[in-house]
Amino acid sequence: MTKKAAPTKPILCRVTRRDHAKDPPRTETFEVDITPEATLHQLLAAIARNPTPRGGIRVVAPAWDADCLEGSCGGCAIRAGGRAVLACATRIDEVEKRRGAIVLEPLGVFPVVRDLIVDHAVRDRDIDATSIPQPPIVPPRAKTTLTPHNEGGTDAKPDAKAPPTSSIAQWERMALGACIACGACLDACPEVRGDGGFVGAEAIVKNRRAHADPRTSPTDRGALDAALSRPGGISECGHAQNCIEVCPADVPIALALSDAARVATSRFLLGWLKR
Amino acid sequence: MSATSRVVVVGAGTTGLAAARELLARGLDVDLVSLAPPRRSVVASSADAIAAARPDEGPEGIAAHFADSRRPGAGAIEDAALRALLASAPDLILRLDALGVPLSRDETGASVRRRGSGHRRDRLATAGPQTRRAVVEALDRALTVEARSGRSHLRRLEGWEVVAIVVDDRHDCAGVVAQDLRSMEIHAIAAGAVLLASGGFAAAWSTSSAAQGALGTATAAALRAGAVLADVDAVELAPLALVGFAKRHAISDALRTAGARVWAPKDPTDVRRGRDVPSKERRDLLGDIDREAEGLVAPAEAARALMRALYRDGVGVFDDKHGVLEPCAYIDLVHLGGALLPEARAEVTRIASITGIDLLAQPARIAPAVHATLGGLDVRFELGAGGELAVESEIHHSTSIPGLYAAGGAACAYHWVDRLPGQRLLTSLRGGEIAAASIALRCAREAATEAEAEAEAEAEAEAEAEAESEGSMLVALRAAETAARKDYGLLLARRGDDAARPLRDELGAALDTLVGLSVDPPELGQLESDIATIAARASATCDPQDGATSANRGAPAVRRLEAVSLLARAVTASARARQGDNNDGPSCKVLIRLEGDNLIVSREVRNEDEAR
């Protein structure tokens, strides 16, 4: 079964492992018979079927996260060959080998839970704590009768009264909304650190998306703009542009970052002029 | 504080979020238990539009939507429920819009709807492939805001898995037992009512396009607790799903609407690549039925036509490398020359980013896939005096266990047969809200009874009875918690020759034959015993192969396999009961419950003048 028409060399895969959050990392190398066109998820699944490291005895299979398998849940982000990728949407032959092996590590900016699994919840709190606000909730909840019968009688505003949206703004919002919160941009950024530093592209994207939302009130827009200039804000972006390069969801990060920088600069100049 | 004002919602997808928000707004405390945070519950391909009549169409538009959605053989209750669901859809679109979901609009800001296959009017509102994500994010934010209002309390238990549904000795649902998948601690959670919004179990099939986690663990727990399942053999098929990957990737209906062709080479031994086959040597697989229907046929119908061709008539694509005919066809957009609407273009981009295939440059191999389960927990609805669905009733979405409710993918509610594009989000969002309203009514009634009992406290016996009922609830919870902890200990210590992954593959392949997604014809008797054997191995010889005390992955995987193999047994039993059915259709509802380890099957005829 493993011998196909064209015999392929087994893939060498080195996995960084920890049983517990506080354990020091160790590595294990596996030899896997698999086509290089398979995804990293399939590679890990193949290892899990026979978790025997090279020259060793069978071990507990490396743990990794996987759910949607189509690049939309963002749960399976790992570091492969030093680059943050989605395991389900990255082929083995797309990964840069190190000393002949595919090297799989957990994302670097988050605390490790086990093996390749990291704690994303910590990042969520960090974004809150660094005072870039979550997108504001704008409209007070439309009062509707939540009965199965409300054929005509609704209190929600009809479409015509909703603020008109230009198709450009809508496109921007949809494109910025493509962010799957996988954390790749944070992992790739040299300015994002555990102890403060830049909040990272993801938070800026969230901020700009909320700003582009026609339902956001002018006051909230002001607050979103102001947040960009706070500590951890856009001024700490080092323009390495790694985030743009690694983003697996093709979010227009460049657009969000340049818009944020423009806003922060004009706010700074305005403040300076008013002195 | 009494548990009557506390509700456990299992699952934080579209259904769970919509329900939790409604429950909070109605003054109830919510424990939202989910395997993952809401944003991780997103599977782009699972739903990329919402179907609703346009506001300007009025009641006539809703009637037309109903006419497109209705299937023959439905009973009066199902019809009334579906009608009410569709009637509330236009309002839902407005509310989602108000929450900030970027649903399609034109340059003037007016809402735009597109056509979907099976719909005879333009009624799909969409935010592109990311529609479901946008809905989840908007609801998640709205839920946080609702919780901040302080009227009621929201507790999010993310990374927790429900392992048991607890029923007390009065047969009322008393709460759940759940496990924190990080610390592996197991705790009972008391509740006045429990809502299962945990989705279906389509990942049980090998040819599935669903997320890995769609295994119905909570549904199986409900079955073990005594709840009744309905029509679990019914599945929603995605007609076009890319093959050759870790799972089948379902392609949005937007591409079929955009004019995609589906074909296979006329010569089954043709070894040329898809794009090199000249057009007169291509066999169009859906053109005829579309022309006959004077529009695009519904996805389920397209899937059945494809399955007939691929698995029965020997149509396929020759795989030169292995020298076999693969049962798959080509989806082809090349003839469109890149002229696509933004939505279809976004779908092409999405597919390119996950598979590396550029559909505009070359045809790609597809086959149908099991996209979702349509059966699930049997839920009830109440009719009003005029034969319409009662406006509010604590019966809506209730299961056979008092206090246990189900909505969305976990329930068999509105669509036990073919579902049209855009109906899935509608069902889950509105289902969640309607179930939440029912639960609020139940909790209010329970609280009133309790207060009454307290007022009459001088009647000593009453107070005692009340204390007893509270006591019976706690006793049941404590017993269930102890049992779950013991079971987990035994599971960790279990050794055997089977592993979860290969067993799951075996199970998936067996189920494929059942829905016709295989060249092997289903032999139900054989299949039933095969699946029973797999289920027995899952709960006896399947080794977790993982002894970790925190973030253990092996033991929960075995537990999920046990759950899904129980459901697979129910699926085969259900299919078998339907086999003898002459009209072989949705007019018969197949109900299943568990007694000991035996599945008890019963059939109920859906008829026009059914009344309950």
Tab-separated table of C-alpha atoms in Angstrom, chain B residues 371-590:
chain	number	residue	atom	x	y	z
B	371	HIS	CA	-22.656	17.819	4.115
B	372	ALA	CA	-24.897	17.673	7.160
B	373	THR	CA	-27.275	15.404	8.985
B	374	LEU	CA	-30.943	16.346	8.753
B	375	GLY	CA	-32.201	14.030	11.462
B	376	GLY	CA	-31.446	14.446	15.128
B	377	LEU	CA	-33.297	14.843	18.378
B	378	ASP	CA	-37.029	14.607	17.810
B	379	VAL	CA	-38.533	17.960	18.763
B	380	ARG	CA	-42.152	18.981	19.114
B	381	PHE	CA	-44.151	22.037	18.151
B	382	GLU	CA	-47.562	23.192	19.280
B	383	LEU	CA	-50.324	24.269	16.949
B	384	GLY	CA	-52.602	27.183	17.745
B	385	ALA	CA	-56.384	27.228	17.309
B	386	GLY	CA	-56.251	28.109	13.620
B	387	GLY	CA	-53.914	25.274	12.729
B	388	GLU	CA	-50.978	27.639	12.647
B	389	LEU	CA	-47.966	27.320	14.861
B	390	ALA	CA	-48.731	28.653	18.346
B	391	VAL	CA	-47.164	32.080	18.758
B	392	GLU	CA	-45.264	31.092	21.854
B	393	SER	CA	-45.280	27.775	23.564
B	394	GLU	CA	-42.942	25.967	25.880
B	395	ILE	CA	-43.443	22.932	23.672
B	396	HIS	CA	-41.663	24.359	20.627
B	397	HIS	CA	-38.314	22.590	20.188
B	398	SER	CA	-38.821	20.406	23.275
B	399	THR	CA	-37.490	16.851	23.189
B	400	SER	CA	-39.015	13.821	24.846
B	401	ILE	CA	-37.176	14.686	28.097
B	402	PRO	CA	-38.917	17.573	29.922
B	403	GLY	CA	-36.497	20.480	30.171
B	404	LEU	CA	-34.264	19.242	27.362
B	405	TYR	CA	-34.536	21.253	24.148
B	406	ALA	CA	-32.753	20.986	20.812
B	407	ALA	CA	-32.313	23.316	17.852
B	408	GLY	CA	-30.167	23.746	14.745
B	409	GLY	CA	-28.200	20.756	13.495
B	410	ALA	CA	-28.827	18.761	16.672
B	411	ALA	CA	-32.585	18.708	16.118
B	412	CYS	CA	-34.811	17.164	13.509
B	413	ALA	CA	-37.094	20.128	13.166
B	414	TYR	CA	-37.834	21.898	9.907
B	415	HIS	CA	-35.913	20.059	7.211
B	416	TRP	CA	-35.930	16.325	7.542
B	417	VAL	CA	-35.623	16.083	3.771
B	418	ASP	CA	-33.921	18.076	1.029
B	419	ARG	CA	-32.883	21.504	2.144
B	420	LEU	CA	-32.402	24.444	-0.178
B	421	PRO	CA	-29.363	26.754	-0.188
B	422	GLY	CA	-29.539	29.403	2.508
B	423	GLN	CA	-32.055	27.509	4.647
B	424	ARG	CA	-29.457	26.142	7.012
B	425	LEU	CA	-28.447	29.430	8.621
B	426	LEU	CA	-32.092	30.376	8.803
B	427	THR	CA	-32.972	27.146	10.594
B	428	SER	CA	-30.145	27.416	13.081
B	429	LEU	CA	-30.581	31.090	13.953
B	430	ARG	CA	-34.366	31.108	14.188
B	431	GLY	CA	-34.411	27.624	15.701
B	432	GLY	CA	-32.118	28.832	18.464
B	433	GLU	CA	-34.271	31.878	19.150
B	434	ILE	CA	-37.558	29.989	19.152
B	435	ALA	CA	-36.123	27.310	21.438
B	436	ALA	CA	-34.846	30.032	23.778
B	437	ALA	CA	-38.317	31.587	23.946
B	438	SER	CA	-39.815	28.192	24.805
B	439	ILE	CA	-37.234	27.646	27.530
B	440	ALA	CA	-37.960	31.077	28.998
B	441	LEU	CA	-41.657	30.168	29.227
B	442	ARG	CA	-40.863	26.874	30.905
B	443	CYS	CA	-38.513	28.482	33.415
B	444	ALA	CA	-41.065	31.186	34.221
B	445	ARG	CA	-43.743	28.572	34.848
B	446	GLU	CA	-41.400	26.520	37.053
B	447	ALA	CA	-40.423	29.607	39.021
B	448	ALA	CA	-44.097	30.482	39.516
B	449	THR	CA	-44.868	26.974	40.766
B	450	GLU	CA	-41.934	27.196	43.113
B	451	ALA	CA	-43.053	30.547	44.491
B	452	GLU	CA	-46.542	29.178	44.974
B	453	ALA	CA	-45.172	26.220	46.873
B	454	GLU	CA	-43.182	28.555	49.063
B	455	ALA	CA	-46.207	30.738	49.736
B	456	GLU	CA	-48.076	27.706	50.905
B	457	ALA	CA	-45.164	26.713	53.061
B	458	GLU	CA	-47.370	26.339	56.119
B	459	ALA	CA	-48.615	23.219	54.480
B	460	GLU	CA	-45.558	21.357	55.651
B	461	ALA	CA	-45.912	18.505	53.202
B	462	GLU	CA	-45.690	20.896	50.232
B	463	ALA	CA	-42.447	22.397	51.419
B	464	GLU	CA	-41.075	18.966	51.981
B	465	ALA	CA	-42.060	17.902	48.490
B	466	GLU	CA	-40.333	20.961	47.107
B	467	ALA	CA	-37.184	20.289	49.091
B	468	GLU	CA	-37.355	16.741	47.909
B	469	SER	CA	-37.522	17.711	44.246
B	470	GLU	CA	-34.574	20.065	44.637
B	471	GLY	CA	-32.848	17.251	46.488
B	472	SER	CA	-33.590	14.713	43.781
B	473	MET	CA	-32.039	17.028	41.232
B	474	LEU	CA	-28.860	17.382	43.283
B	475	VAL	CA	-28.676	13.681	43.980
B	476	ALA	CA	-29.000	12.932	40.264
B	477	LEU	CA	-26.295	15.456	39.383
B	478	ARG	CA	-23.896	14.184	41.998
B	479	ALA	CA	-24.442	10.576	40.947
B	480	ALA	CA	-23.908	11.436	37.276
B	481	GLU	CA	-20.741	13.355	38.104
B	482	THR	CA	-19.312	10.450	40.101
B	483	ALA	CA	-20.218	8.004	37.331
B	484	ALA	CA	-18.603	10.192	34.655
B	485	ARG	CA	-15.395	10.507	36.683
B	486	LYS	CA	-15.272	6.761	37.178
B	487	ASP	CA	-15.919	6.149	33.458
B	488	TYR	CA	-13.136	8.499	32.530
B	489	GLY	CA	-10.731	6.737	34.883
B	490	LEU	CA	-11.642	3.395	33.332
B	491	LEU	CA	-11.261	4.814	29.839
B	492	LEU	CA	-7.766	6.147	30.621
B	493	ALA	CA	-6.738	2.761	31.948
B	494	ARG	CA	-8.230	0.828	29.040
B	495	ARG	CA	-5.787	-1.138	26.908
B	496	GLY	CA	-6.581	-2.848	23.642
B	497	ASP	CA	-5.588	-3.432	20.046
B	498	ASP	CA	-7.848	-0.835	18.461
B	499	ALA	CA	-7.127	2.851	17.935
B	500	ALA	CA	-9.675	5.617	17.409
B	501	ARG	CA	-8.505	6.794	13.974
B	502	PRO	CA	-8.595	3.527	11.992
B	503	LEU	CA	-11.856	2.534	13.660
B	504	ARG	CA	-13.397	5.847	12.691
B	505	ASP	CA	-12.295	5.287	9.095
B	506	GLU	CA	-13.944	1.863	9.090
B	507	LEU	CA	-17.132	3.333	10.455
B	508	GLY	CA	-17.112	6.146	7.902
B	509	ALA	CA	-16.654	3.772	4.971
B	510	ALA	CA	-19.509	1.580	6.203
B	511	LEU	CA	-21.830	4.570	6.471
B	512	ASP	CA	-20.923	5.726	2.948
B	513	THR	CA	-22.514	2.663	1.391
B	514	LEU	CA	-25.693	3.454	3.288
B	515	VAL	CA	-26.363	6.812	1.654
B	516	GLY	CA	-25.353	5.608	-1.788
B	517	LEU	CA	-21.978	7.339	-1.790
B	518	SER	CA	-20.265	4.149	-2.791
B	519	VAL	CA	-20.206	1.731	-5.695
B	520	ASP	CA	-21.013	-1.046	-3.235
B	521	PRO	CA	-24.752	-1.488	-2.853
B	522	PRO	CA	-25.949	-1.298	0.730
B	523	GLU	CA	-26.789	-4.608	2.338
B	524	LEU	CA	-28.469	-3.352	5.432
B	525	GLY	CA	-28.350	-6.571	7.421
B	526	GLN	CA	-24.623	-6.947	6.908
B	527	LEU	CA	-24.042	-3.257	7.488
B	528	GLU	CA	-25.971	-3.317	10.724
B	529	SER	CA	-23.825	-6.099	12.122
B	530	ASP	CA	-20.607	-4.473	10.839
B	531	ILE	CA	-21.459	-1.216	12.551
B	532	ALA	CA	-22.509	-2.992	15.740
B	533	THR	CA	-19.106	-4.715	15.773
B	534	ILE	CA	-17.297	-1.407	15.321
B	535	ALA	CA	-19.378	0.108	18.119
B	536	ALA	CA	-18.542	-2.807	20.398
B	537	ARG	CA	-14.835	-2.469	19.645
B	538	ALA	CA	-15.022	1.285	20.235
B	539	SER	CA	-16.299	0.757	23.753
B	540	ALA	CA	-14.254	-2.318	24.659
B	541	THR	CA	-10.913	-2.609	22.898
B	542	CYS	CA	-10.239	0.924	21.689
B	543	ASP	CA	-7.116	2.160	23.456
B	544	PRO	CA	-6.809	5.926	24.128
B	545	GLN	CA	-3.023	5.609	23.593
B	546	ASP	CA	-2.536	8.726	25.658
B	547	GLY	CA	-1.965	8.928	29.375
B	548	ALA	CA	-1.587	12.706	29.680
B	549	THR	CA	-3.167	14.218	32.780
B	550	SER	CA	-3.774	17.562	31.111
B	551	ALA	CA	-4.974	18.297	27.579
B	552	ASN	CA	-5.389	14.582	26.955
B	553	ARG	CA	-6.403	14.058	23.336
B	554	GLY	CA	-6.604	10.283	23.134
B	555	ALA	CA	-9.322	9.585	25.689
B	556	PRO	CA	-11.818	12.205	24.424
B	557	ALA	CA	-11.242	10.895	20.880
B	558	VAL	CA	-12.252	7.400	21.976
B	559	ARG	CA	-15.266	8.783	23.805
B	560	ARG	CA	-16.366	10.640	20.661
B	561	LEU	CA	-15.913	7.465	18.641
B	562	GLU	CA	-18.148	5.615	21.093
B	563	ALA	CA	-20.764	8.336	20.738
B	564	VAL	CA	-20.674	8.464	16.969
B	565	SER	CA	-20.768	4.694	16.593
B	566	LEU	CA	-23.902	4.627	18.735
B	567	LEU	CA	-25.408	7.200	16.389
B	568	ALA	CA	-24.241	5.145	13.397
B	569	ARG	CA	-26.139	2.171	14.804
B	570	ALA	CA	-29.194	4.397	15.034
B	571	VAL	CA	-28.684	5.487	11.414
B	572	THR	CA	-28.621	1.914	10.117
B	573	ALA	CA	-31.582	0.897	12.258
B	574	SER	CA	-33.467	3.883	10.931
B	575	ALA	CA	-32.596	3.124	7.307
B	576	ARG	CA	-33.667	-0.457	7.814
B	577	ALA	CA	-37.024	0.572	9.211
B	578	ARG	CA	-37.581	2.786	6.191
B	579	GLN	CA	-36.556	0.115	3.726
B	580	GLY	CA	-39.806	-1.762	4.088
B	581	ASP	CA	-41.659	1.460	3.477
B	582	ASN	CA	-43.637	1.476	0.272
B	583	ASN	CA	-43.636	5.180	-0.310
B	584	ASP	CA	-40.032	5.286	0.862
B	585	GLY	CA	-40.123	8.881	1.764
B	586	PRO	CA	-40.487	11.573	4.327
B	587	SER	CA	-44.131	10.719	4.963
B	588	CYS	CA	-42.892	8.276	7.541
B	589	LYS	CA	-41.001	9.487	10.578
B	590	VAL	CA	-38.639	6.916	12.062
